[in-house]
Each structure stands twice: as structure tokens, then as C-alpha cells.
Amino acid sequence: MTKITPYYAVIFTSIQNENTEGYSEMAEKMETLAKSQDGFLGIESARDQIGITVSYWESLDAIKNWKQHSEHLLAQQKGRTQWYNWYHVRICKVEREYDFKST
């Protein structure tokens, strides 16, 4: 996932409660929908005791549009009322990046 800097990262960390009915399906739907949005660059996610999803965007406007998307608003509400005990969102500007790959 090569991106031209600068770009933006939305870091969503969460702790789920016991009621995760429908969560996996909604998460898959939101990822598919996000990928179709203008300005979307990529996504990375991991879940163990805490969930961490980082989505990458070209601009703050692209992030704002995604946050206000009607289907995403529904998922946000279900997250607050059904799936999460806690979540935290951070929006960061990425100015530099590098990586390592073992051969």
C-alpha cells in the first residue's frame, strides 16, 4: 500500500462488549463501502483484546465525508448502543513513512 505523503490516518481503537451479534457482517460491509469512497487509500486491522483499525485517506475532507456517510452513521450508532464498551478515534497527518520486509 504505497501512498504519497502527506496523507491522513484514522486510528480507531475499541473494546467490544459481549453482544457482537451482527458485528462481523457490519465490519465487512463498512470496509467494502469505505474502499469505494473518494479519497480512500487503504485499511489495516487487528483484533485481540483490543481492536485497532487504521484507515488511510487523501484528505481531511475525505475523512469527513466518510464519517457522515448514511450507512456509516448507522454503523456508528450500532457500535455505541450494541457492540462497544469503549472506543477512541484519532486522526493523524502522516508526513513520512518507511517499512521493512524480511527476504
PDB file of N, CA and C in Angstrom:
ATOM      1  N   MET A   1       0.850  -1.166   0.000  1.00  0.00           N
ATOM      2  CA  MET A   1       0.000   0.000   0.000  1.00  0.00           C
ATOM      3  C   MET A   1       0.906   1.243   0.000  1.00  0.00           C
ATOM      4  N   THR A   2       1.331   1.661  -1.153  1.00  0.00           N
ATOM      5  CA  THR A   2       2.184   2.835  -1.281  1.00  0.00           C
ATOM      6  C   THR A   2       1.326   4.081  -1.417  1.00  0.00           C
ATOM      7  N   LYS A   3       1.617   5.056  -0.593  1.00  0.00           N
ATOM      8  CA  LYS A   3       0.865   6.297  -0.599  1.00  0.00           C
ATOM      9  C   LYS A   3       1.828   7.458  -0.765  1.00  0.00           C
ATOM     10  N   ILE A   4       1.379   8.520  -1.360  1.00  0.00           N
ATOM     11  CA  ILE A   4       2.179   9.730  -1.480  1.00  0.00           C
ATOM     12  C   ILE A   4       1.920  10.574  -0.238  1.00  0.00           C
ATOM     13  N   THR A   5       2.959  10.929   0.475  1.00  0.00           N
ATOM     14  CA  THR A   5       2.800  11.738   1.674  1.00  0.00           C
ATOM     15  C   THR A   5       2.717  13.205   1.299  1.00  0.00           C
ATOM     16  N   PRO A   6       2.045  14.011   2.092  1.00  0.00           N
ATOM     17  CA  PRO A   6       1.316  13.601   3.289  1.00  0.00           C
ATOM     18  C   PRO A   6      -0.060  13.030   2.947  1.00  0.00           C
ATOM     19  N   TYR A   7      -0.565  12.244   3.873  1.00  0.00           N
ATOM     20  CA  TYR A   7      -1.924  11.724   3.822  1.00  0.00           C
ATOM     21  C   TYR A   7      -2.393  11.607   5.267  1.00  0.00           C
ATOM     22  N   TYR A   8      -3.588  11.099   5.481  1.00  0.00           N
ATOM     23  CA  TYR A   8      -4.157  11.061   6.825  1.00  0.00           C
ATOM     24  C   TYR A   8      -4.500   9.636   7.236  1.00  0.00           C
ATOM     25  N   ALA A   9      -4.350   9.377   8.532  1.00  0.00           N
ATOM     26  CA  ALA A   9      -4.710   8.087   9.113  1.00  0.00           C
ATOM     27  C   ALA A   9      -5.776   8.315  10.177  1.00  0.00           C
ATOM     28  N   VAL A  10      -6.823   7.507  10.128  1.00  0.00           N
ATOM     29  CA  VAL A  10      -7.831   7.485  11.182  1.00  0.00           C
ATOM     30  C   VAL A  10      -7.580   6.210  11.976  1.00  0.00           C
ATOM     31  N   ILE A  11      -7.213   6.381  13.242  1.00  0.00           N
ATOM     32  CA  ILE A  11      -6.909   5.239  14.113  1.00  0.00           C
ATOM     33  C   ILE A  11      -8.104   5.035  15.033  1.00  0.00           C
ATOM     34  N   PHE A  12      -8.755   3.887  14.871  1.00  0.00           N
ATOM     35  CA  PHE A  12      -9.943   3.554  15.662  1.00  0.00           C
ATOM     36  C   PHE A  12      -9.583   2.388  16.568  1.00  0.00           C
ATOM     37  N   THR A  13      -9.512   2.640  17.879  1.00  0.00           N
ATOM     38  CA  THR A  13      -9.252   1.578  18.846  1.00  0.00           C
ATOM     39  C   THR A  13     -10.533   1.337  19.636  1.00  0.00           C
ATOM     40  N   SER A  14     -10.783   0.070  19.989  1.00  0.00           N
ATOM     41  CA  SER A  14     -12.060  -0.252  20.630  1.00  0.00           C
ATOM     42  C   SER A  14     -11.947  -1.491  21.504  1.00  0.00           C
ATOM     43  N   ILE A  15     -12.872  -1.559  22.449  1.00  0.00           N
ATOM     44  CA  ILE A  15     -13.087  -2.759  23.249  1.00  0.00           C
ATOM     45  C   ILE A  15     -14.553  -3.123  23.091  1.00  0.00           C
ATOM     46  N   GLN A  16     -14.790  -4.344  22.633  1.00  0.00           N
ATOM     47  CA  GLN A  16     -16.165  -4.802  22.420  1.00  0.00           C
ATOM     48  C   GLN A  16     -16.767  -5.313  23.721  1.00  0.00           C
ATOM     49  N   ASN A  17     -18.091  -5.286  23.773  1.00  0.00           N
ATOM     50  CA  ASN A  17     -18.776  -5.962  24.863  1.00  0.00           C
ATOM     51  C   ASN A  17     -19.110  -7.387  24.415  1.00  0.00           C
ATOM     52  N   GLU A  18     -19.923  -8.092  25.169  1.00  0.00           N
ATOM     53  CA  GLU A  18     -20.231  -9.483  24.839  1.00  0.00           C
ATOM     54  C   GLU A  18     -21.215  -9.626  23.678  1.00  0.00           C
ATOM     55  N   ASN A  19     -22.003  -8.600  23.397  1.00  0.00           N
ATOM     56  CA  ASN A  19     -23.032  -8.665  22.359  1.00  0.00           C
ATOM     57  C   ASN A  19     -22.446  -8.243  21.012  1.00  0.00           C
ATOM     58  N   THR A  20     -21.880  -9.204  20.286  1.00  0.00           N
ATOM     59  CA  THR A  20     -21.261  -8.901  18.993  1.00  0.00           C
ATOM     60  C   THR A  20     -22.104  -9.414  17.823  1.00  0.00           C
ATOM     61  N   GLU A  21     -23.369  -9.725  18.081  1.00  0.00           N
ATOM     62  CA  GLU A  21     -24.237 -10.214  17.016  1.00  0.00           C
ATOM     63  C   GLU A  21     -24.327  -9.186  15.888  1.00  0.00           C
ATOM     64  N   GLY A  22     -23.987  -9.618  14.690  1.00  0.00           N
ATOM     65  CA  GLY A  22     -24.052  -8.763  13.515  1.00  0.00           C
ATOM     66  C   GLY A  22     -22.819  -7.904  13.295  1.00  0.00           C
ATOM     67  N   TYR A  23     -21.872  -7.940  14.238  1.00  0.00           N
ATOM     68  CA  TYR A  23     -20.691  -7.077  14.143  1.00  0.00           C
ATOM     69  C   TYR A  23     -19.809  -7.424  12.943  1.00  0.00           C
ATOM     70  N   SER A  24     -19.487  -8.687  12.779  1.00  0.00           N
ATOM     71  CA  SER A  24     -18.585  -9.091  11.691  1.00  0.00           C
ATOM     72  C   SER A  24     -19.145  -8.719  10.330  1.00  0.00           C
ATOM     73  N   GLU A  25     -20.430  -8.929  10.153  1.00  0.00           N
ATOM     74  CA  GLU A  25     -21.067  -8.591   8.886  1.00  0.00           C
ATOM     75  C   GLU A  25     -21.018  -7.081   8.627  1.00  0.00           C
ATOM     76  N   MET A  26     -21.273  -6.296   9.678  1.00  0.00           N
ATOM     77  CA  MET A  26     -21.238  -4.844   9.527  1.00  0.00           C
ATOM     78  C   MET A  26     -19.816  -4.359   9.263  1.00  0.00           C
ATOM     79  N   ALA A  27     -18.838  -4.931   9.950  1.00  0.00           N
ATOM     80  CA  ALA A  27     -17.442  -4.531   9.745  1.00  0.00           C
ATOM     81  C   ALA A  27     -17.021  -4.812   8.305  1.00  0.00           C
ATOM     82  N   GLU A  28     -17.406  -5.956   7.788  1.00  0.00           N
ATOM     83  CA  GLU A  28     -17.086  -6.300   6.397  1.00  0.00           C
ATOM     84  C   GLU A  28     -17.771  -5.335   5.426  1.00  0.00           C
ATOM     85  N   LYS A  29     -19.034  -5.027   5.701  1.00  0.00           N
ATOM     86  CA  LYS A  29     -19.783  -4.095   4.855  1.00  0.00           C
ATOM     87  C   LYS A  29     -19.149  -2.703   4.875  1.00  0.00           C
ATOM     88  N   MET A  30     -18.726  -2.237   6.070  1.00  0.00           N
ATOM     89  CA  MET A  30     -18.120  -0.910   6.176  1.00  0.00           C
ATOM     90  C   MET A  30     -16.780  -0.860   5.443  1.00  0.00           C
ATOM     91  N   GLU A  31     -16.008  -1.926   5.519  1.00  0.00           N
ATOM     92  CA  GLU A  31     -14.731  -1.947   4.797  1.00  0.00           C
ATOM     93  C   GLU A  31     -14.959  -1.882   3.293  1.00  0.00           C
ATOM     94  N   THR A  32     -15.909  -2.653   2.803  1.00  0.00           N
ATOM     95  CA  THR A  32     -16.231  -2.635   1.370  1.00  0.00           C
ATOM     96  C   THR A  32     -16.714  -1.258   0.950  1.00  0.00           C
ATOM     97  N   LEU A  33     -17.572  -0.656   1.748  1.00  0.00           N
ATOM     98  CA  LEU A  33     -18.108   0.665   1.439  1.00  0.00           C
ATOM     99  C   LEU A  33     -17.008   1.736   1.495  1.00  0.00           C
ATOM    100  N   ALA A  34     -16.151   1.675   2.502  1.00  0.00           N
ATOM    101  CA  ALA A  34     -15.062   2.654   2.630  1.00  0.00           C
ATOM    102  C   ALA A  34     -14.153   2.604   1.407  1.00  0.00           C
ATOM    103  N   LYS A  35     -13.871   1.399   0.920  1.00  0.00           N
ATOM    104  CA  LYS A  35     -12.993   1.235  -0.237  1.00  0.00           C
ATOM    105  C   LYS A  35     -13.547   1.921  -1.481  1.00  0.00           C
ATOM    106  N   SER A  36     -14.850   2.140  -1.534  1.00  0.00           N
ATOM    107  CA  SER A  36     -15.462   2.778  -2.702  1.00  0.00           C
ATOM    108  C   SER A  36     -15.553   4.307  -2.570  1.00  0.00           C
ATOM    109  N   GLN A  37     -15.109   4.851  -1.430  1.00  0.00           N
ATOM    110  CA  GLN A  37     -15.227   6.292  -1.187  1.00  0.00           C
ATOM    111  C   GLN A  37     -14.074   7.054  -1.831  1.00  0.00           C
ATOM    112  N   ASP A  38     -14.382   8.242  -2.339  1.00  0.00           N
ATOM    113  CA  ASP A  38     -13.341   9.124  -2.860  1.00  0.00           C
ATOM    114  C   ASP A  38     -12.342   9.428  -1.756  1.00  0.00           C
ATOM    115  N   GLY A  39     -11.068   9.341  -2.083  1.00  0.00           N
ATOM    116  CA  GLY A  39     -10.020   9.677  -1.132  1.00  0.00           C
ATOM    117  C   GLY A  39      -9.560   8.539  -0.259  1.00  0.00           C
ATOM    118  N   PHE A  40     -10.194   7.360  -0.351  1.00  0.00           N
ATOM    119  CA  PHE A  40      -9.771   6.201   0.439  1.00  0.00           C
ATOM    120  C   PHE A  40      -8.471   5.654  -0.120  1.00  0.00           C
ATOM    121  N   LEU A  41      -7.520   5.362   0.769  1.00  0.00           N
ATOM    122  CA  LEU A  41      -6.218   4.835   0.346  1.00  0.00           C
ATOM    123  C   LEU A  41      -5.952   3.412   0.797  1.00  0.00           C
ATOM    124  N   GLY A  42      -6.511   3.000   1.938  1.00  0.00           N
ATOM    125  CA  GLY A  42      -6.259   1.646   2.423  1.00  0.00           C
ATOM    126  C   GLY A  42      -6.732   1.471   3.845  1.00  0.00           C
ATOM    127  N   ILE A  43      -6.586   0.225   4.334  1.00  0.00           N
ATOM    128  CA  ILE A  43      -7.039  -0.092   5.692  1.00  0.00           C
ATOM    129  C   ILE A  43      -6.205  -1.245   6.241  1.00  0.00           C
ATOM    130  N   GLU A  44      -5.967  -1.208   7.546  1.00  0.00           N
ATOM    131  CA  GLU A  44      -5.293  -2.284   8.270  1.00  0.00           C
ATOM    132  C   GLU A  44      -6.065  -2.485   9.571  1.00  0.00           C
ATOM    133  N   SER A  45      -6.189  -3.752  10.005  1.00  0.00           N
ATOM    134  CA  SER A  45      -6.991  -4.018  11.185  1.00  0.00           C
ATOM    135  C   SER A  45      -6.465  -5.234  11.935  1.00  0.00           C
ATOM    136  N   ALA A  46      -6.609  -5.200  13.266  1.00  0.00           N
ATOM    137  CA  ALA A  46      -6.244  -6.331  14.120  1.00  0.00           C
ATOM    138  C   ALA A  46      -7.187  -6.335  15.312  1.00  0.00           C
ATOM    139  N   ARG A  47      -7.501  -7.515  15.787  1.00  0.00           N
ATOM    140  CA  ARG A  47      -8.368  -7.620  16.959  1.00  0.00           C
ATOM    141  C   ARG A  47      -7.897  -8.778  17.821  1.00  0.00           C
ATOM    142  N   ASP A  48      -7.675  -8.456  19.097  1.00  0.00           N
ATOM    143  CA  ASP A  48      -7.416  -9.473  20.103  1.00  0.00           C
ATOM    144  C   ASP A  48      -8.204  -9.021  21.321  1.00  0.00           C
ATOM    145  N   GLN A  49      -7.558  -8.555  22.348  1.00  0.00           N
ATOM    146  CA  GLN A  49      -8.294  -7.985  23.477  1.00  0.00           C
ATOM    147  C   GLN A  49      -8.792  -6.592  23.146  1.00  0.00           C
ATOM    148  N   ILE A  50      -8.044  -5.906  22.311  1.00  0.00           N
ATOM    149  CA  ILE A  50      -8.433  -4.573  21.859  1.00  0.00           C
ATOM    150  C   ILE A  50      -8.433  -4.589  20.333  1.00  0.00           C
ATOM    151  N   GLY A  51      -9.395  -3.906  19.738  1.00  0.00           N
ATOM    152  CA  GLY A  51      -9.438  -3.806  18.285  1.00  0.00           C
ATOM    153  C   GLY A  51      -8.737  -2.542  17.836  1.00  0.00           C
ATOM    154  N   ILE A  52      -7.973  -2.653  16.760  1.00  0.00           N
ATOM    155  CA  ILE A  52      -7.302  -1.492  16.189  1.00  0.00           C
ATOM    156  C   ILE A  52      -7.526  -1.535  14.682  1.00  0.00           C
ATOM    157  N   THR A  53      -8.159  -0.502  14.161  1.00  0.00           N
ATOM    158  CA  THR A  53      -8.341  -0.361  12.721  1.00  0.00           C
ATOM    159  C   THR A  53      -7.785   0.993  12.322  1.00  0.00           C
ATOM    160  N   VAL A  54      -6.919   0.980  11.325  1.00  0.00           N
ATOM    161  CA  VAL A  54      -6.354   2.218  10.802  1.00  0.00           C
ATOM    162  C   VAL A  54      -6.770   2.320   9.348  1.00  0.00           C
ATOM    163  N   SER A  55      -7.485   3.395   9.018  1.00  0.00           N
ATOM    164  CA  SER A  55      -7.826   3.646   7.620  1.00  0.00           C
ATOM    165  C   SER A  55      -7.050   4.869   7.155  1.00  0.00           C
ATOM    166  N   TYR A  56      -6.711   4.853   5.875  1.00  0.00           N
ATOM    167  CA  TYR A  56      -5.857   5.891   5.297  1.00  0.00           C
ATOM    168  C   TYR A  56      -6.636   6.661   4.246  1.00  0.00           C
ATOM    169  N   TRP A  57      -6.462   7.995   4.261  1.00  0.00           N
ATOM    170  CA  TRP A  57      -7.254   8.893   3.429  1.00  0.00           C
ATOM    171  C   TRP A  57      -6.391   9.984   2.826  1.00  0.00           C
ATOM    172  N   GLU A  58      -6.789  10.462   1.666  1.00  0.00           N
ATOM    173  CA  GLU A  58      -6.064  11.530   0.981  1.00  0.00           C
ATOM    174  C   GLU A  58      -6.195  12.878   1.673  1.00  0.00           C
ATOM    175  N   SER A  59      -7.335  13.135   2.333  1.00  0.00           N
ATOM    176  CA  SER A  59      -7.590  14.474   2.877  1.00  0.00           C
ATOM    177  C   SER A  59      -8.526  14.417   4.078  1.00  0.00           C
ATOM    178  N   LEU A  60      -8.554  15.513   4.814  1.00  0.00           N
ATOM    179  CA  LEU A  60      -9.499  15.638   5.922  1.00  0.00           C
ATOM    180  C   LEU A  60     -10.935  15.675   5.410  1.00  0.00           C
ATOM    181  N   ASP A  61     -11.146  16.265   4.224  1.00  0.00           N
ATOM    182  CA  ASP A  61     -12.493  16.281   3.641  1.00  0.00           C
ATOM    183  C   ASP A  61     -12.977  14.872   3.334  1.00  0.00           C
ATOM    184  N   ALA A  62     -12.093  14.013   2.838  1.00  0.00           N
ATOM    185  CA  ALA A  62     -12.478  12.623   2.562  1.00  0.00           C
ATOM    186  C   ALA A  62     -12.883  11.915   3.849  1.00  0.00           C
ATOM    187  N   ILE A  63     -12.161  12.175   4.929  1.00  0.00           N
ATOM    188  CA  ILE A  63     -12.496  11.586   6.233  1.00  0.00           C
ATOM    189  C   ILE A  63     -13.859  12.104   6.708  1.00  0.00           C
ATOM    190  N   LYS A  64     -14.075  13.393   6.577  1.00  0.00           N
ATOM    191  CA  LYS A  64     -15.349  13.989   6.999  1.00  0.00           C
ATOM    192  C   LYS A  64     -16.515  13.395   6.211  1.00  0.00           C
ATOM    193  N   ASN A  65     -16.329  13.251   4.904  1.00  0.00           N
ATOM    194  CA  ASN A  65     -17.391  12.666   4.073  1.00  0.00           C
ATOM    195  C   ASN A  65     -17.683  11.232   4.481  1.00  0.00           C
ATOM    196  N   TRP A  66     -16.657  10.468   4.796  1.00  0.00           N
ATOM    197  CA  TRP A  66     -16.853   9.084   5.229  1.00  0.00           C
ATOM    198  C   TRP A  66     -17.582   9.048   6.576  1.00  0.00           C
ATOM    199  N   LYS A  67     -17.180   9.892   7.505  1.00  0.00           N
ATOM    200  CA  LYS A  67     -17.830   9.919   8.811  1.00  0.00           C
ATOM    201  C   LYS A  67     -19.313  10.236   8.685  1.00  0.00           C
ATOM    202  N   GLN A  68     -19.680  11.059   7.703  1.00  0.00           N
ATOM    203  CA  GLN A  68     -21.067  11.480   7.541  1.00  0.00           C
ATOM    204  C   GLN A  68     -21.867  10.612   6.572  1.00  0.00           C
ATOM    205  N   HIS A  69     -21.270   9.572   6.005  1.00  0.00           N
ATOM    206  CA  HIS A  69     -21.986   8.680   5.090  1.00  0.00           C
ATOM    207  C   HIS A  69     -23.129   8.006   5.845  1.00  0.00           C
ATOM    208  N   SER A  70     -24.308   7.955   5.253  1.00  0.00           N
ATOM    209  CA  SER A  70     -25.507   7.486   5.954  1.00  0.00           C
ATOM    210  C   SER A  70     -25.362   6.062   6.495  1.00  0.00           C
ATOM    211  N   GLU A  71     -24.792   5.157   5.735  1.00  0.00           N
ATOM    212  CA  GLU A  71     -24.629   3.776   6.218  1.00  0.00           C
ATOM    213  C   GLU A  71     -23.571   3.700   7.309  1.00  0.00           C
ATOM    214  N   HIS A  72     -22.553   4.539   7.216  1.00  0.00           N
ATOM    215  CA  HIS A  72     -21.527   4.585   8.259  1.00  0.00           C
ATOM    216  C   HIS A  72     -22.106   5.170   9.543  1.00  0.00           C
ATOM    217  N   LEU A  73     -22.990   6.165   9.425  1.00  0.00           N
ATOM    218  CA  LEU A  73     -23.658   6.719  10.609  1.00  0.00           C
ATOM    219  C   LEU A  73     -24.456   5.648  11.340  1.00  0.00           C
ATOM    220  N   LEU A  74     -25.140   4.782  10.586  1.00  0.00           N
ATOM    221  CA  LEU A  74     -25.890   3.678  11.197  1.00  0.00           C
ATOM    222  C   LEU A  74     -24.952   2.727  11.931  1.00  0.00           C
ATOM    223  N   ALA A  75     -23.825   2.393  11.319  1.00  0.00           N
ATOM    224  CA  ALA A  75     -22.847   1.509  11.967  1.00  0.00           C
ATOM    225  C   ALA A  75     -22.291   2.152  13.237  1.00  0.00           C
ATOM    226  N   GLN A  76     -22.041   3.458  13.196  1.00  0.00           N
ATOM    227  CA  GLN A  76     -21.541   4.162  14.380  1.00  0.00           C
ATOM    228  C   GLN A  76     -22.546   4.071  15.529  1.00  0.00           C
ATOM    229  N   GLN A  77     -23.820   4.266  15.203  1.00  0.00           N
ATOM    230  CA  GLN A  77     -24.848   4.208  16.246  1.00  0.00           C
ATOM    231  C   GLN A  77     -24.941   2.800  16.835  1.00  0.00           C
ATOM    232  N   LYS A  78     -24.920   1.789  15.984  1.00  0.00           N
ATOM    233  CA  LYS A  78     -24.970   0.410  16.487  1.00  0.00           C
ATOM    234  C   LYS A  78     -23.752   0.101  17.347  1.00  0.00           C
ATOM    235  N   GLY A  79     -22.613   0.655  16.974  1.00  0.00           N
ATOM    236  CA  GLY A  79     -21.411   0.465  17.782  1.00  0.00           C
ATOM    237  C   GLY A  79     -21.589   1.011  19.185  1.00  0.00           C
ATOM    238  N   ARG A  80     -22.154   2.202  19.276  1.00  0.00           N
ATOM    239  CA  ARG A  80     -22.356   2.826  20.593  1.00  0.00           C
ATOM    240  C   ARG A  80     -23.427   2.116  21.412  1.00  0.00           C
ATOM    241  N   THR A  81     -24.488   1.657  20.772  1.00  0.00           N
ATOM    242  CA  THR A  81     -25.609   1.078  21.523  1.00  0.00           C
ATOM    243  C   THR A  81     -25.518  -0.433  21.688  1.00  0.00           C
ATOM    244  N   GLN A  82     -24.723  -1.115  20.858  1.00  0.00           N
ATOM    245  CA  GLN A  82     -24.751  -2.576  20.876  1.00  0.00           C
ATOM    246  C   GLN A  82     -23.380  -3.226  21.052  1.00  0.00           C
ATOM    247  N   TRP A  83     -22.357  -2.797  20.339  1.00  0.00           N
ATOM    248  CA  TRP A  83     -21.130  -3.599  20.235  1.00  0.00           C
ATOM    249  C   TRP A  83     -19.974  -3.172  21.111  1.00  0.00           C
ATOM    250  N   TYR A  84     -19.847  -1.900  21.450  1.00  0.00           N
ATOM    251  CA  TYR A  84     -18.640  -1.423  22.129  1.00  0.00           C
ATOM    252  C   TYR A  84     -18.872  -1.017  23.571  1.00  0.00           C
ATOM    253  N   ASN A  85     -17.908  -1.375  24.425  1.00  0.00           N
ATOM    254  CA  ASN A  85     -17.834  -0.802  25.768  1.00  0.00           C
ATOM    255  C   ASN A  85     -17.110   0.533  25.710  1.00  0.00           C
ATOM    256  N   TRP A  86     -16.200   0.659  24.737  1.00  0.00           N
ATOM    257  CA  TRP A  86     -15.353   1.846  24.656  1.00  0.00           C
ATOM    258  C   TRP A  86     -14.750   1.916  23.266  1.00  0.00           C
ATOM    259  N   TYR A  87     -14.587   3.133  22.753  1.00  0.00           N
ATOM    260  CA  TYR A  87     -13.762   3.324  21.560  1.00  0.00           C
ATOM    261  C   TYR A  87     -13.131   4.707  21.588  1.00  0.00           C
ATOM    262  N   HIS A  88     -12.078   4.840  20.791  1.00  0.00           N
ATOM    263  CA  HIS A  88     -11.342   6.101  20.715  1.00  0.00           C
ATOM    264  C   HIS A  88     -10.914   6.285  19.269  1.00  0.00           C
ATOM    265  N   VAL A  89     -11.080   7.497  18.758  1.00  0.00           N
ATOM    266  CA  VAL A  89     -10.714   7.805  17.376  1.00  0.00           C
ATOM    267  C   VAL A  89      -9.640   8.889  17.393  1.00  0.00           C
ATOM    268  N   ARG A  90      -8.596   8.659  16.616  1.00  0.00           N
ATOM    269  CA  ARG A  90      -7.531   9.646  16.451  1.00  0.00           C
ATOM    270  C   ARG A  90      -7.350   9.887  14.955  1.00  0.00           C
ATOM    271  N   ILE A  91      -7.178  11.136  14.570  1.00  0.00           N
ATOM    272  CA  ILE A  91      -6.926  11.480  13.174  1.00  0.00           C
ATOM    273  C   ILE A  91      -5.545  12.119  13.115  1.00  0.00           C
ATOM    274  N   CYS A  92      -4.691  11.548  12.293  1.00  0.00           N
ATOM    275  CA  CYS A  92      -3.291  11.954  12.246  1.00  0.00           C
ATOM    276  C   CYS A  92      -2.874  12.277  10.818  1.00  0.00           C
ATOM    277  N   LYS A  93      -1.987  13.233  10.685  1.00  0.00           N
ATOM    278  CA  LYS A  93      -1.384  13.541   9.396  1.00  0.00           C
ATOM    279  C   LYS A  93      -0.070  12.761   9.296  1.00  0.00           C
ATOM    280  N   VAL A  94       0.056  11.967   8.253  1.00  0.00           N
ATOM    281  CA  VAL A  94       1.266  11.180   8.035  1.00  0.00           C
ATOM    282  C   VAL A  94       2.156  11.965   7.079  1.00  0.00           C
ATOM    283  N   GLU A  95       3.311  12.331   7.561  1.00  0.00           N
ATOM    284  CA  GLU A  95       4.225  13.126   6.751  1.00  0.00           C
ATOM    285  C   GLU A  95       5.391  12.304   6.210  1.00  0.00           C
ATOM    286  N   ARG A  96       5.635  11.156   6.826  1.00  0.00           N
ATOM    287  CA  ARG A  96       6.741  10.313   6.401  1.00  0.00           C
ATOM    288  C   ARG A  96       6.402   8.882   6.760  1.00  0.00           C
ATOM    289  N   GLU A  97       6.903   7.941   5.976  1.00  0.00           N
ATOM    290  CA  GLU A  97       6.704   6.531   6.296  1.00  0.00           C
ATOM    291  C   GLU A  97       7.887   5.726   5.769  1.00  0.00           C
ATOM    292  N   TYR A  98       8.073   4.567   6.350  1.00  0.00           N
ATOM    293  CA  TYR A  98       9.062   3.610   5.856  1.00  0.00           C
ATOM    294  C   TYR A  98       8.659   2.234   6.354  1.00  0.00           C
ATOM    295  N   ASP A  99       9.212   1.196   5.745  1.00  0.00           N
ATOM    296  CA  ASP A  99       8.876  -0.156   6.172  1.00  0.00           C
ATOM    297  C   ASP A  99      10.069  -1.078   6.033  1.00  0.00           C
ATOM    298  N   PHE A 100       9.910  -2.294   6.490  1.00  0.00           N
ATOM    299  CA  PHE A 100      10.913  -3.340   6.426  1.00  0.00           C
ATOM    300  C   PHE A 100      10.222  -4.619   5.982  1.00  0.00           C
ATOM    301  N   LYS A 101      10.846  -5.359   5.110  1.00  0.00           N
ATOM    302  CA  LYS A 101      10.353  -6.672   4.716  1.00  0.00           C
ATOM    303  C   LYS A 101      11.503  -7.658   4.760  1.00  0.00           C
ATOM    304  N   SER A 102      11.300  -8.744   5.464  1.00  0.00           N
ATOM    305  CA  SER A 102      12.302  -9.795   5.501  1.00  0.00           C
ATOM    306  C   SER A 102      12.300 -10.539   4.172  1.00  0.00           C
ATOM    307  N   THR A 103      13.471 -10.923   3.698  1.00  0.00           N
ATOM    308  CA  THR A 103      13.536 -11.642   2.413  1.00  0.00           C
ATOM    309  C   THR A 103      13.582 -13.122   2.595  1.00  0.00           C
TER     310      THR A 103
END
